[in-house]
Amino acid sequence: MSQTVRIVMAQIDPKVGDIAGNVKLILQTLQTAKSEHKADIVVFPEMTITGYPPEDLLLRDELYLQVNSALEEISNACENIACVVGYPMMDELGERFNMAAWIADGAYQASYIKQNLPNYSVFDEQRYFNAGNQPCVVEYKGVKFGLLICEDIWKVTPAIQSVEAGADVILNLNASPFSAEKHQDRLQTLQRRVDEINKPIIYVNQVGGQDELVFDGGSFAMSADGEVCAQSPEFVPALTPVEIFKQADSIVLMPSLLAPLHDDEPRVYEALKLGLRDYVRKNGFQGVVLGLSGGIDSALTLAIAVDALGADKVKAVMMPFEYTAEISKEDAQAQAQALGVEFESIPIAPMYQAFENALSQTLDDEVGITEENLQARIRGTLLMAISNKTGYMVVATSNKSEVAVGYSTLYGDMVGGFSPLKDVPKTWVYRLAIYRNTLSEVIPERVITRAPSAELRPDQTDQDSLPDYDQLDAIINAYVNEDLSPSQIAQLGYEIDEVKRVIRLIDRSEYKRRQAALGVKISHRAFGRDRRYPVTNGYSES
């Protein structure tokens, strides 16, 4: 006897802590999946009800009362349909668990406790949860489904347990954050799992931005042969149907929608857009304001902001001084006009002169680091004043290369509520700017081709203080991302004294990074929750 079951992968964008709003989104999704896709089962991401990661909200007892009410409301809405939804649970002993609920035909029928609790990189699940050790397999319309949660699929034991308990198909709920290589890692991991268990896996991922994390979606269904039979788009909410055909002991995933996946540059660009858009939207800002210098970092940041929010939600401010080149002024204004954003120029010379007069006993005629920082801090103060008056959040424009070595000014160009390029190396800034101009030419060509400069003193270029960016980014990657020692990095072909100098700059700049704005994580080792170094420490390597 044959049986067909229609599953919808519900790739949605919940908001952390907004349980009422998330339940409303879940109920709307169930209705749409039923009416438009004829769904038998709707599979939601990990921790759908609270959003992920809820962090120390999980320590609030009231949270679990709200979650229990949410589960009851969702159960009442599941008439003639089933769903799998993620949530946290606290038992009568006060122990907490990361759960998946099977809800069908108006009732909460079964649940699964996550077994593998990640405690690396951005994950702190062992801080909050206890681990499960049992499979959960449910039968619906003649097909047996095994439930797993995120990290469980990266280990072989939970999947084998499910199959041994009778599962025909694995349903895997995920809140898997974006990094540039992550989707390929997911595909390779699931191919290993299906080789081991010889069963199909349906992988449903969250989408949306949450502080520095971006969830890229990209949900997919993989057959027992390791073929992707259904693929959801990246970076947008989506409902993607997957049809399962069962005949005797044979399970077949029917071919379905295969959304195209992004190439490298557009994938990172979309992640930056989504991270900024959701941070602004979910935190209730009216829009964003940024300093547009005529350089490539602010130029790329402006393009991302407009693409993410719309030109009417973005204000650009040029703040020239005597060291600002005319072409910087021209290029900044040209880009603002090309993107259709509100643009204002505020010369800072009068303010600088007032500070210089007030500090006449301290400053001298020579332009040094104090005078350079003073210019940056005047600009930061102006941007924050505009932010306070308009409700627009200041967007910082520093890139990862600058953040790494401290080539930025505390309370100056570092001010802001969010920093889209914080995890984007300078070499990638150029790649993304070139990519963005293939969509429409909004970044003036000479912004991309001229030598980068902070324009804080006469004839200044970045390479007066830093190595060439190709070399700098390679050393930063080796030390920060790969944890290589100075001697190991030198063996890659870099001069040992230059390697040591860059490493000293990285280590000495931790105190700045601790005070910096959040920014989108795109690498597997971003500064912040990924890489946690003590500010005060005496460690060094020979």
PDB file of N, CA, C and O in Angstrom, residues 121-122 212 400 422-423 480-481 519-532:
ATOM      1  N   SER A 121      32.362  28.398  20.031  1.00  0.00           N
ATOM      2  CA  SER A 121      32.049  29.532  19.167  1.00  0.00           C
ATOM      3  C   SER A 121      30.975  30.401  19.830  1.00  0.00           C
ATOM      4  O   SER A 121      31.144  30.840  20.949  1.00  0.00           O
ATOM      5  N   VAL A 122      29.855  30.640  19.147  1.00  0.00           N
ATOM      6  CA  VAL A 122      28.807  31.516  19.697  1.00  0.00           C
ATOM      7  C   VAL A 122      27.825  30.765  20.590  1.00  0.00           C
ATOM      8  O   VAL A 122      26.898  31.366  21.131  1.00  0.00           O
ATOM      9  N   GLU A 212      24.639  39.968  16.567  1.00  0.00           N
ATOM     10  CA  GLU A 212      25.704  39.784  15.580  1.00  0.00           C
ATOM     11  C   GLU A 212      25.510  38.553  14.701  1.00  0.00           C
ATOM     12  O   GLU A 212      26.240  38.355  13.731  1.00  0.00           O
ATOM     13  N   LYS A 400      37.074  44.553   9.445  1.00  0.00           N
ATOM     14  CA  LYS A 400      37.747  43.624  10.356  1.00  0.00           C
ATOM     15  C   LYS A 400      39.238  43.880  10.444  1.00  0.00           C
ATOM     16  O   LYS A 400      39.838  43.701  11.519  1.00  0.00           O
ATOM     17  N   LYS A 422      32.181  44.781  10.489  1.00  0.00           N
ATOM     18  CA  LYS A 422      33.064  44.434  11.605  1.00  0.00           C
ATOM     19  C   LYS A 422      33.827  43.132  11.374  1.00  0.00           C
ATOM     20  O   LYS A 422      34.955  42.970  11.847  1.00  0.00           O
ATOM     21  N   ASP A 423      33.227  42.187  10.669  1.00  0.00           N
ATOM     22  CA  ASP A 423      33.871  40.891  10.423  1.00  0.00           C
ATOM     23  C   ASP A 423      34.277  40.727   8.958  1.00  0.00           C
ATOM     24  O   ASP A 423      34.515  39.613   8.503  1.00  0.00           O
ATOM     25  N   VAL A 480      44.099  34.896  14.039  1.00  0.00           N
ATOM     26  CA  VAL A 480      42.784  34.992  14.686  1.00  0.00           C
ATOM     27  C   VAL A 480      41.908  33.788  14.339  1.00  0.00           C
ATOM     28  O   VAL A 480      41.301  33.170  15.220  1.00  0.00           O
ATOM     29  N   ASN A 481      41.814  33.462  13.065  1.00  0.00           N
ATOM     30  CA  ASN A 481      40.909  32.389  12.642  1.00  0.00           C
ATOM     31  C   ASN A 481      41.510  31.002  12.833  1.00  0.00           C
ATOM     32  O   ASN A 481      40.805  30.055  13.181  1.00  0.00           O
ATOM     33  N   GLY A 519      28.509  43.691  15.311  1.00  0.00           N
ATOM     34  CA  GLY A 519      28.590  43.644  13.857  1.00  0.00           C
ATOM     35  C   GLY A 519      28.293  42.252  13.350  1.00  0.00           C
ATOM     36  O   GLY A 519      28.380  41.263  14.088  1.00  0.00           O
ATOM     37  N   VAL A 520      27.931  42.143  12.079  1.00  0.00           N
ATOM     38  CA  VAL A 520      27.515  40.866  11.498  1.00  0.00           C
ATOM     39  C   VAL A 520      28.682  39.881  11.470  1.00  0.00           C
ATOM     40  O   VAL A 520      29.766  40.200  10.980  1.00  0.00           O
ATOM     41  N   LYS A 521      28.438  38.688  11.965  1.00  0.00           N
ATOM     42  CA  LYS A 521      29.424  37.603  11.913  1.00  0.00           C
ATOM     43  C   LYS A 521      29.323  36.907  10.555  1.00  0.00           C
ATOM     44  O   LYS A 521      28.262  36.395  10.193  1.00  0.00           O
ATOM     45  N   ILE A 522      30.441  36.896   9.806  1.00  0.00           N
ATOM     46  CA  ILE A 522      30.447  36.174   8.530  1.00  0.00           C
ATOM     47  C   ILE A 522      31.522  35.101   8.464  1.00  0.00           C
ATOM     48  O   ILE A 522      31.526  34.273   7.563  1.00  0.00           O
ATOM     49  N   SER A 523      32.475  35.123   9.408  1.00  0.00           N
ATOM     50  CA  SER A 523      33.544  34.128   9.417  1.00  0.00           C
ATOM     51  C   SER A 523      33.283  33.108  10.521  1.00  0.00           C
ATOM     52  O   SER A 523      32.407  33.293  11.367  1.00  0.00           O
ATOM     53  N   HIS A 524      34.070  32.035  10.533  1.00  0.00           N
ATOM     54  CA  HIS A 524      33.879  31.051  11.598  1.00  0.00           C
ATOM     55  C   HIS A 524      34.563  31.475  12.889  1.00  0.00           C
ATOM     56  O   HIS A 524      34.398  30.828  13.912  1.00  0.00           O
ATOM     57  N   ARG A 525      35.298  32.615  12.862  1.00  0.00           N
ATOM     58  CA  ARG A 525      35.963  33.095  14.084  1.00  0.00           C
ATOM     59  C   ARG A 525      35.917  34.617  14.107  1.00  0.00           C
ATOM     60  O   ARG A 525      36.896  35.313  13.804  1.00  0.00           O
ATOM     61  N   ALA A 526      34.793  35.156  14.460  1.00  0.00           N
ATOM     62  CA  ALA A 526      34.629  36.601  14.536  1.00  0.00           C
ATOM     63  C   ALA A 526      35.072  37.089  15.908  1.00  0.00           C
ATOM     64  O   ALA A 526      35.057  36.347  16.899  1.00  0.00           O
ATOM     65  N   PHE A 527      35.474  38.361  15.985  1.00  0.00           N
ATOM     66  CA  PHE A 527      35.759  38.958  17.281  1.00  0.00           C
ATOM     67  C   PHE A 527      34.470  39.046  18.090  1.00  0.00           C
ATOM     68  O   PHE A 527      33.390  39.276  17.551  1.00  0.00           O
ATOM     69  N   GLY A 528      34.588  38.901  19.402  1.00  0.00           N
ATOM     70  CA  GLY A 528      33.404  38.987  20.261  1.00  0.00           C
ATOM     71  C   GLY A 528      33.115  37.650  20.884  1.00  0.00           C
ATOM     72  O   GLY A 528      33.964  37.061  21.558  1.00  0.00           O
ATOM     73  N   ARG A 529      31.915  37.109  20.614  1.00  0.00           N
ATOM     74  CA  ARG A 529      31.534  35.842  21.254  1.00  0.00           C
ATOM     75  C   ARG A 529      32.318  34.667  20.695  1.00  0.00           C
ATOM     76  O   ARG A 529      32.451  33.635  21.360  1.00  0.00           O
ATOM     77  N   ASP A 530      32.849  34.772  19.485  1.00  0.00           N
ATOM     78  CA  ASP A 530      33.659  33.702  18.912  1.00  0.00           C
ATOM     79  C   ASP A 530      35.044  33.647  19.552  1.00  0.00           C
ATOM     80  O   ASP A 530      35.532  32.592  19.923  1.00  0.00           O
ATOM     81  N   ARG A 531      35.700  34.813  19.616  1.00  0.00           N
ATOM     82  CA  ARG A 531      37.092  34.878  20.079  1.00  0.00           C
ATOM     83  C   ARG A 531      37.136  35.748  21.336  1.00  0.00           C
ATOM     84  O   ARG A 531      36.939  36.948  21.277  1.00  0.00           O
ATOM     85  N   ARG A 532      37.408  35.146  22.468  1.00  0.00           N
ATOM     86  CA  ARG A 532      37.289  35.825  23.752  1.00  0.00           C
ATOM     87  C   ARG A 532      38.666  35.854  24.425  1.00  0.00           C
ATOM     88  O   ARG A 532      39.061  34.901  25.083  1.00  0.00           O
TER      89      ARG A 532
END
